[in-house]
PDB file of C-alpha atoms in Angstrom:
ATOM      1  CA  UNK A   1       4.168  -8.573  15.766  1.00 95.00           C
ATOM      2  CA  UNK A   2       3.778  -5.378  17.111  1.00 97.00           C
ATOM      3  CA  UNK A   3      -0.134  -4.249  18.032  1.00 98.00           C
ATOM      4  CA  UNK A   4      -0.342  -0.500  18.008  1.00 98.00           C
ATOM      5  CA  UNK A   5      -3.654   0.342  19.574  1.00 98.00           C
ATOM      6  CA  UNK A   6      -4.158   4.225  19.313  1.00 98.00           C
ATOM      7  CA  UNK A   7      -7.286   6.005  21.360  1.00 95.00           C
ATOM      8  CA  UNK A   8      -9.156   7.614  21.021  1.00 96.00           C
ATOM      9  CA  UNK A   9     -10.988   6.362  17.547  1.00 97.00           C
ATOM     10  CA  UNK A  10     -12.674   9.910  17.167  1.00 97.00           C
ATOM     11  CA  UNK A  11     -11.377  13.274  18.454  1.00 97.00           C
ATOM     12  CA  UNK A  12     -13.907  16.136  18.024  1.00 96.00           C
ATOM     13  CA  UNK A  13     -12.178  19.562  18.641  1.00 94.00           C
ATOM     14  CA  UNK A  14     -13.170  23.458  17.450  1.00 94.00           C
ATOM     15  CA  UNK A  15     -10.849  25.021  15.531  1.00 94.00           C
ATOM     16  CA  UNK A  16      -8.077  26.839  17.365  1.00 94.00           C
ATOM     17  CA  UNK A  17      -8.054  24.037  20.290  1.00 96.00           C
ATOM     18  CA  UNK A  18      -5.376  21.656  20.892  1.00 96.00           C
ATOM     19  CA  UNK A  19      -5.818  18.065  20.057  1.00 96.00           C
ATOM     20  CA  UNK A  20      -3.589  14.939  21.936  1.00 97.00           C
ATOM     21  CA  UNK A  21      -3.888  11.723  20.032  1.00 98.00           C
ATOM     22  CA  UNK A  22      -2.284   8.861  22.016  1.00 98.00           C
ATOM     23  CA  UNK A  23      -0.629   5.610  20.437  1.00 98.00           C
ATOM     24  CA  UNK A  24       0.289   2.813  22.481  1.00 98.00           C
ATOM     25  CA  UNK A  25       2.803  -0.216  21.666  1.00 98.00           C
ATOM     26  CA  UNK A  26       2.393  -4.014  22.930  1.00 98.00           C
ATOM     27  CA  UNK A  27       6.014  -3.962  23.519  1.00 98.00           C
ATOM     28  CA  UNK A  28       9.070  -1.489  23.501  1.00 98.00           C
ATOM     29  CA  UNK A  29       9.402  -0.049  19.911  1.00 97.00           C
ATOM     30  CA  UNK A  30      12.274   2.575  22.042  1.00 97.00           C
ATOM     31  CA  UNK A  31      11.817   5.568  19.415  1.00 97.00           C
ATOM     32  CA  UNK A  32      10.923   3.782  16.497  1.00 97.00           C
ATOM     33  CA  UNK A  33       7.778   5.433  16.271  1.00 97.00           C
ATOM     34  CA  UNK A  34       6.212   7.833  13.262  1.00 98.00           C
ATOM     35  CA  UNK A  35       3.206   9.621  12.958  1.00 98.00           C
ATOM     36  CA  UNK A  36       1.320  10.240   9.514  1.00 98.00           C
ATOM     37  CA  UNK A  37      -1.862  12.202   8.575  1.00 98.00           C
ATOM     38  CA  UNK A  38      -4.296  10.976   5.670  1.00 96.00           C
ATOM     39  CA  UNK A  39      -7.090  12.928   4.101  1.00 95.00           C
ATOM     40  CA  UNK A  40     -10.005  11.012   2.165  1.00 92.00           C
ATOM     41  CA  UNK A  41      -8.996   9.940  -1.019  1.00 90.00           C
ATOM     42  CA  UNK A  42      -5.099  10.712  -0.752  1.00 93.00           C
ATOM     43  CA  UNK A  43      -2.172   9.293   0.456  1.00 93.00           C
ATOM     44  CA  UNK A  44      -0.874   9.488   3.889  1.00 94.00           C
ATOM     45  CA  UNK A  45       1.458  12.133   4.676  1.00 97.00           C
ATOM     46  CA  UNK A  46       4.576  12.278   6.888  1.00 97.00           C
ATOM     47  CA  UNK A  47       4.648  14.280  10.091  1.00 98.00           C
ATOM     48  CA  UNK A  48       6.808  12.965  12.886  1.00 98.00           C
ATOM     49  CA  UNK A  49       9.482  10.190  13.048  1.00 97.00           C
ATOM     50  CA  UNK A  50      11.872   8.655  15.938  1.00 97.00           C
ATOM     51  CA  UNK A  51       8.670   9.859  18.037  1.00 97.00           C
ATOM     52  CA  UNK A  52       9.391  13.734  18.220  1.00 98.00           C
ATOM     53  CA  UNK A  53      11.420  14.734  15.237  1.00 97.00           C
ATOM     54  CA  UNK A  54       9.231  16.774  12.798  1.00 97.00           C
ATOM     55  CA  UNK A  55       9.391  15.696   8.852  1.00 96.00           C
ATOM     56  CA  UNK A  56      10.561  18.734   6.102  1.00 94.00           C
ATOM     57  CA  UNK A  57       7.670  20.984   6.204  1.00 95.00           C
ATOM     58  CA  UNK A  58       5.780  19.939   8.975  1.00 97.00           C
ATOM     59  CA  UNK A  59       4.508  23.356  11.055  1.00 97.00           C
ATOM     60  CA  UNK A  60       5.258  23.451  14.634  1.00 97.00           C
ATOM     61  CA  UNK A  61       2.000  23.268  15.765  1.00 97.00           C
ATOM     62  CA  UNK A  62       2.666  19.534  15.276  1.00 98.00           C
ATOM     63  CA  UNK A  63       4.461  17.571  18.081  1.00 98.00           C
ATOM     64  CA  UNK A  64       5.738  13.513  18.912  1.00 98.00           C
ATOM     65  CA  UNK A  65       6.744  12.901  22.455  1.00 98.00           C
ATOM     66  CA  UNK A  66       6.759   9.434  24.175  1.00 97.00           C
ATOM     67  CA  UNK A  67       9.034   6.474  24.220  1.00 97.00           C
ATOM     68  CA  UNK A  68       9.063   2.516  24.966  1.00 97.00           C
ATOM     69  CA  UNK A  69       5.364   1.680  24.571  1.00 98.00           C
ATOM     70  CA  UNK A  70       3.529   5.134  25.089  1.00 98.00           C
ATOM     71  CA  UNK A  71       3.421   7.776  22.623  1.00 98.00           C
ATOM     72  CA  UNK A  72       1.664  11.310  21.767  1.00 98.00           C
ATOM     73  CA  UNK A  73       0.779  13.774  19.223  1.00 98.00           C
ATOM     74  CA  UNK A  74      -0.044  17.062  19.976  1.00 98.00           C
ATOM     75  CA  UNK A  75      -1.487  19.535  17.788  1.00 97.00           C
ATOM     76  CA  UNK A  76      -1.424  22.571  19.396  1.00 93.00           C
ATOM     77  CA  UNK A  77      -3.693  24.795  17.731  1.00 92.00           C
ATOM     78  CA  UNK A  78      -5.782  23.304  15.240  1.00 95.00           C
ATOM     79  CA  UNK A  79      -6.646  24.669  12.111  1.00 95.00           C
ATOM     80  CA  UNK A  80      -9.082  23.491   9.235  1.00 92.00           C
ATOM     81  CA  UNK A  81      -6.408  21.941   6.975  1.00 94.00           C
ATOM     82  CA  UNK A  82      -5.573  19.525  10.090  1.00 96.00           C
ATOM     83  CA  UNK A  83      -8.621  17.719   9.947  1.00 94.00           C
ATOM     84  CA  UNK A  84      -8.089  14.344   8.885  1.00 96.00           C
ATOM     85  CA  UNK A  85      -6.984  10.675   9.968  1.00 97.00           C
ATOM     86  CA  UNK A  86      -4.188  10.331  12.180  1.00 98.00           C
ATOM     87  CA  UNK A  87      -2.015   6.938  11.907  1.00 98.00           C
ATOM     88  CA  UNK A  88       1.292   5.995  14.115  1.00 98.00           C
ATOM     89  CA  UNK A  89       3.435   3.261  12.832  1.00 98.00           C
ATOM     90  CA  UNK A  90       6.276   1.428  15.210  1.00 98.00           C
ATOM     91  CA  UNK A  91       9.345   0.596  12.575  1.00 96.00           C
ATOM     92  CA  UNK A  92      11.156  -1.200  15.363  1.00 97.00           C
ATOM     93  CA  UNK A  93      10.516  -4.934  14.139  1.00 95.00           C
ATOM     94  CA  UNK A  94       9.091  -6.096  10.998  1.00 95.00           C
ATOM     95  CA  UNK A  95       6.447  -6.358   9.881  1.00 95.00           C
ATOM     96  CA  UNK A  96       6.054  -2.293  10.661  1.00 96.00           C
ATOM     97  CA  UNK A  97       2.491  -2.106  11.472  1.00 97.00           C
ATOM     98  CA  UNK A  98       0.417   0.983  11.827  1.00 97.00           C
ATOM     99  CA  UNK A  99      -2.320   2.068  14.604  1.00 97.00           C
ATOM    100  CA  UNK A 100      -6.123   1.722  13.264  1.00 96.00           C
ATOM    101  CA  UNK A 101      -5.776   5.376  13.286  1.00 97.00           C
ATOM    102  CA  UNK A 102      -7.518   8.515  15.223  1.00 97.00           C
ATOM    103  CA  UNK A 103     -10.428  10.412  13.069  1.00 97.00           C
ATOM    104  CA  UNK A 104      -9.681  14.254  13.868  1.00 97.00           C
ATOM    105  CA  UNK A 105     -13.191  16.041  13.676  1.00 95.00           C
ATOM    106  CA  UNK A 106     -14.597  19.355  13.636  1.00 90.00           C
ATOM    107  CA  UNK A 107     -16.582  20.003  16.830  1.00 87.00           C
TER     108      UNK A 107
ATOM    109  CA  UNK B   1      10.194  17.045  -6.390  1.00 93.00           C
ATOM    110  CA  UNK B   2       9.851  13.420  -5.373  1.00 96.00           C
ATOM    111  CA  UNK B   3       7.237  11.882  -7.989  1.00 97.00           C
ATOM    112  CA  UNK B   4       6.063   7.850  -7.055  1.00 98.00           C
ATOM    113  CA  UNK B   5       3.164   6.935  -9.582  1.00 98.00           C
ATOM    114  CA  UNK B   6       1.887   3.166  -9.167  1.00 98.00           C
ATOM    115  CA  UNK B   7       0.084   1.257 -12.383  1.00 97.00           C
ATOM    116  CA  UNK B   8      -1.135  -2.131 -12.950  1.00 97.00           C
ATOM    117  CA  UNK B   9      -4.593  -2.380 -10.516  1.00 96.00           C
ATOM    118  CA  UNK B  10      -7.940  -3.278 -11.987  1.00 97.00           C
ATOM    119  CA  UNK B  11      -9.948  -6.091 -11.170  1.00 97.00           C
ATOM    120  CA  UNK B  12      -8.974  -9.701 -10.734  1.00 97.00           C
ATOM    121  CA  UNK B  13     -10.864 -12.591  -9.755  1.00 97.00           C
ATOM    122  CA  UNK B  14      -9.795 -14.562  -6.975  1.00 97.00           C
ATOM    123  CA  UNK B  15      -6.981 -17.151  -7.852  1.00 97.00           C
ATOM    124  CA  UNK B  16      -5.267 -14.712 -10.659  1.00 98.00           C
ATOM    125  CA  UNK B  17      -2.630 -12.311 -10.614  1.00 98.00           C
ATOM    126  CA  UNK B  18      -1.345  -9.110 -11.103  1.00 98.00           C
ATOM    127  CA  UNK B  19       1.850  -7.507 -11.316  1.00 98.00           C
ATOM    128  CA  UNK B  20       2.337  -3.465  -9.716  1.00 98.00           C
ATOM    129  CA  UNK B  21       4.591  -0.775 -10.770  1.00 98.00           C
ATOM    130  CA  UNK B  22       5.600   1.945  -9.431  1.00 98.00           C
ATOM    131  CA  UNK B  23       7.550   5.052 -11.576  1.00 98.00           C
ATOM    132  CA  UNK B  24       9.887   6.944  -9.507  1.00 98.00           C
ATOM    133  CA  UNK B  25      10.926  10.285 -10.151  1.00 97.00           C
ATOM    134  CA  UNK B  26      12.714  13.357  -8.492  1.00 97.00           C
ATOM    135  CA  UNK B  27      14.995  11.564  -6.916  1.00 96.00           C
ATOM    136  CA  UNK B  28      18.238   9.101  -6.484  1.00 97.00           C
ATOM    137  CA  UNK B  29      15.860   5.772  -6.548  1.00 97.00           C
ATOM    138  CA  UNK B  30      19.131   3.413  -5.961  1.00 96.00           C
ATOM    139  CA  UNK B  31      20.273   4.942  -2.789  1.00 96.00           C
ATOM    140  CA  UNK B  32      16.516   4.335  -0.782  1.00 97.00           C
ATOM    141  CA  UNK B  33      14.659   1.667   0.673  1.00 97.00           C
ATOM    142  CA  UNK B  34      11.250   1.323  -0.839  1.00 97.00           C
ATOM    143  CA  UNK B  35       8.075  -0.482   0.405  1.00 97.00           C
ATOM    144  CA  UNK B  36       4.743  -1.366  -0.728  1.00 98.00           C
ATOM    145  CA  UNK B  37       1.419  -0.957   1.727  1.00 98.00           C
ATOM    146  CA  UNK B  38      -1.529  -1.297   1.287  1.00 97.00           C
ATOM    147  CA  UNK B  39      -5.326  -0.231   2.981  1.00 96.00           C
ATOM    148  CA  UNK B  40      -8.237  -1.965   2.180  1.00 95.00           C
ATOM    149  CA  UNK B  41     -11.358   0.093   1.566  1.00 91.00           C
ATOM    150  CA  UNK B  42     -12.157   1.645   4.657  1.00 88.00           C
ATOM    151  CA  UNK B  43      -9.647   0.324   6.877  1.00 89.00           C
ATOM    152  CA  UNK B  44      -6.348   1.178   8.278  1.00 91.00           C
ATOM    153  CA  UNK B  45      -2.875   0.592   6.456  1.00 95.00           C
ATOM    154  CA  UNK B  46      -0.712  -2.482   6.293  1.00 96.00           C
ATOM    155  CA  UNK B  47       3.030  -2.542   5.444  1.00 97.00           C
ATOM    156  CA  UNK B  48       3.253  -6.034   2.904  1.00 97.00           C
ATOM    157  CA  UNK B  49       6.854  -5.946   1.622  1.00 97.00           C
ATOM    158  CA  UNK B  50      10.091  -3.724   1.801  1.00 96.00           C
ATOM    159  CA  UNK B  51      13.430  -3.878  -0.011  1.00 97.00           C
ATOM    160  CA  UNK B  52      16.592  -2.525   0.124  1.00 96.00           C
ATOM    161  CA  UNK B  53      18.166  -0.409  -2.094  1.00 96.00           C
ATOM    162  CA  UNK B  54      20.565  -3.340  -3.973  1.00 95.00           C
ATOM    163  CA  UNK B  55      17.674  -5.874  -3.049  1.00 95.00           C
ATOM    164  CA  UNK B  56      19.773  -7.293  -0.561  1.00 96.00           C
ATOM    165  CA  UNK B  57      17.304  -7.569   1.522  1.00 96.00           C
ATOM    166  CA  UNK B  58      13.566  -8.046   1.266  1.00 97.00           C
ATOM    167  CA  UNK B  59      11.148  -8.962   3.519  1.00 97.00           C
ATOM    168  CA  UNK B  60       7.210  -9.225   3.434  1.00 97.00           C
ATOM    169  CA  UNK B  61       4.216  -9.530   5.799  1.00 97.00           C
ATOM    170  CA  UNK B  62       3.193 -13.180   6.693  1.00 96.00           C
ATOM    171  CA  UNK B  63      -0.469 -12.978   4.847  1.00 95.00           C
ATOM    172  CA  UNK B  64       1.527 -12.317   1.635  1.00 97.00           C
ATOM    173  CA  UNK B  65       4.667 -14.266   1.867  1.00 97.00           C
ATOM    174  CA  UNK B  66       5.042 -16.863  -0.502  1.00 97.00           C
ATOM    175  CA  UNK B  67       2.241 -15.514  -3.095  1.00 98.00           C
ATOM    176  CA  UNK B  68       3.797 -11.816  -3.849  1.00 98.00           C
ATOM    177  CA  UNK B  69       7.246 -11.193  -4.753  1.00 98.00           C
ATOM    178  CA  UNK B  70       8.660  -7.562  -4.417  1.00 98.00           C
ATOM    179  CA  UNK B  71      11.593  -6.884  -6.532  1.00 98.00           C
ATOM    180  CA  UNK B  72      13.309  -3.186  -8.203  1.00 98.00           C
ATOM    181  CA  UNK B  73      15.082  -1.981 -10.982  1.00 98.00           C
ATOM    182  CA  UNK B  74      17.868   0.758 -10.326  1.00 97.00           C
ATOM    183  CA  UNK B  75      18.327   1.321 -13.722  1.00 97.00           C
ATOM    184  CA  UNK B  76      14.497   1.510 -15.043  1.00 97.00           C
ATOM    185  CA  UNK B  77      13.351   3.684 -11.170  1.00 98.00           C
ATOM    186  CA  UNK B  78      10.623   1.438 -10.941  1.00 98.00           C
ATOM    187  CA  UNK B  79       9.277  -0.535  -8.111  1.00 98.00           C
ATOM    188  CA  UNK B  80       7.038  -3.944  -8.789  1.00 98.00           C
ATOM    189  CA  UNK B  81       5.482  -6.259  -7.058  1.00 98.00           C
ATOM    190  CA  UNK B  82       4.270  -9.832  -8.435  1.00 98.00           C
ATOM    191  CA  UNK B  83       0.676 -10.695  -6.945  1.00 98.00           C
ATOM    192  CA  UNK B  84      -0.007 -14.362  -7.289  1.00 98.00           C
ATOM    193  CA  UNK B  85      -2.880 -16.318  -5.923  1.00 98.00           C
ATOM    194  CA  UNK B  86      -4.978 -13.368  -5.258  1.00 98.00           C
ATOM    195  CA  UNK B  87      -7.989 -13.351  -2.427  1.00 97.00           C
ATOM    196  CA  UNK B  88     -10.418 -11.354  -2.030  1.00 97.00           C
ATOM    197  CA  UNK B  89      -8.658 -10.169   1.189  1.00 96.00           C
ATOM    198  CA  UNK B  90      -6.260  -8.452  -0.850  1.00 97.00           C
ATOM    199  CA  UNK B  91      -8.439  -6.036  -2.158  1.00 98.00           C
ATOM    200  CA  UNK B  92      -6.822  -2.680  -1.289  1.00 97.00           C
ATOM    201  CA  UNK B  93      -5.557   0.534  -2.556  1.00 97.00           C
ATOM    202  CA  UNK B  94      -1.794  -0.469  -3.333  1.00 98.00           C
ATOM    203  CA  UNK B  95       0.704   2.579  -2.327  1.00 98.00           C
ATOM    204  CA  UNK B  96       4.421   2.473  -3.718  1.00 98.00           C
ATOM    205  CA  UNK B  97       6.646   4.337  -0.938  1.00 97.00           C
ATOM    206  CA  UNK B  98       9.829   5.882  -0.105  1.00 97.00           C
ATOM    207  CA  UNK B  99      11.692   4.919   3.011  1.00 95.00           C
ATOM    208  CA  UNK B 100      13.461   7.233   4.853  1.00 89.00           C
ATOM    209  CA  UNK B 101      15.334   4.602   6.870  1.00 85.00           C
ATOM    210  CA  UNK B 102      12.502   2.612   7.889  1.00 89.00           C
ATOM    211  CA  UNK B 103       9.676   5.016   7.967  1.00 94.00           C
ATOM    212  CA  UNK B 104       7.926   6.547   4.959  1.00 95.00           C
ATOM    213  CA  UNK B 105       8.557   9.900   3.746  1.00 94.00           C
ATOM    214  CA  UNK B 106       6.754   9.975   0.515  1.00 96.00           C
ATOM    215  CA  UNK B 107       3.740   8.138  -0.859  1.00 97.00           C
ATOM    216  CA  UNK B 108       2.471   6.983  -4.222  1.00 97.00           C
ATOM    217  CA  UNK B 109      -1.267   7.931  -5.025  1.00 96.00           C
ATOM    218  CA  UNK B 110      -1.801   4.459  -5.104  1.00 96.00           C
ATOM    219  CA  UNK B 111      -3.309   1.580  -7.318  1.00 97.00           C
ATOM    220  CA  UNK B 112      -6.963  -0.435  -6.680  1.00 97.00           C
ATOM    221  CA  UNK B 113      -6.639  -3.719  -6.772  1.00 98.00           C
ATOM    222  CA  UNK B 114     -10.317  -5.222  -6.623  1.00 98.00           C
ATOM    223  CA  UNK B 115      -9.987  -9.019  -6.061  1.00 98.00           C
ATOM    224  CA  UNK B 116     -13.823 -10.261  -7.026  1.00 96.00           C
ATOM    225  CA  UNK B 117     -15.489 -12.868  -9.155  1.00 95.00           C
TER     226      UNK B 117
END
């Protein structure tokens, strides 16, 4: 099973600042990497797939990069609605596995 | 718009069974692979099962293999998860999810399964 490790566990950022979230895979997943956003009491929301392609309706301030084992989600200018938990997921090998999440909180 | 509605969750004793259902609407259900994903309270996400559009391909994660069965009825636009021999560690919110290729593009709101005596 591919283990996904996200860092940091918690990221404290002021509104308007940039947030950079990292995700590392225990073995190469090529570009088979997705990112999701989850707010308390809600289902996750699909943000990014193919490591860098934004899903339909996702604002341009969200961007993804990386391939192989190292990936990054960048939120260029944090809005109030962006404070949430973020998960990366590999879908290269079954079982698809998620990272443990990064909580982006207001500084 | 895509709509996924889970039902069938609840409180069950260890060793018991439950059947989850997911009613899909707003898209051509038979065109899409589907998944069940769970989230234990305060924890992360776990993909537990995956079924192809025609049910020819089915995957399970090791922790549920032999106990859970995924199925679908394309005529009824419905996805199911039969859960047997339930354990305390199966306690979670269970999400029905539509696959976009392999990643998930739409999620239901989830149904809570609590396994406790």
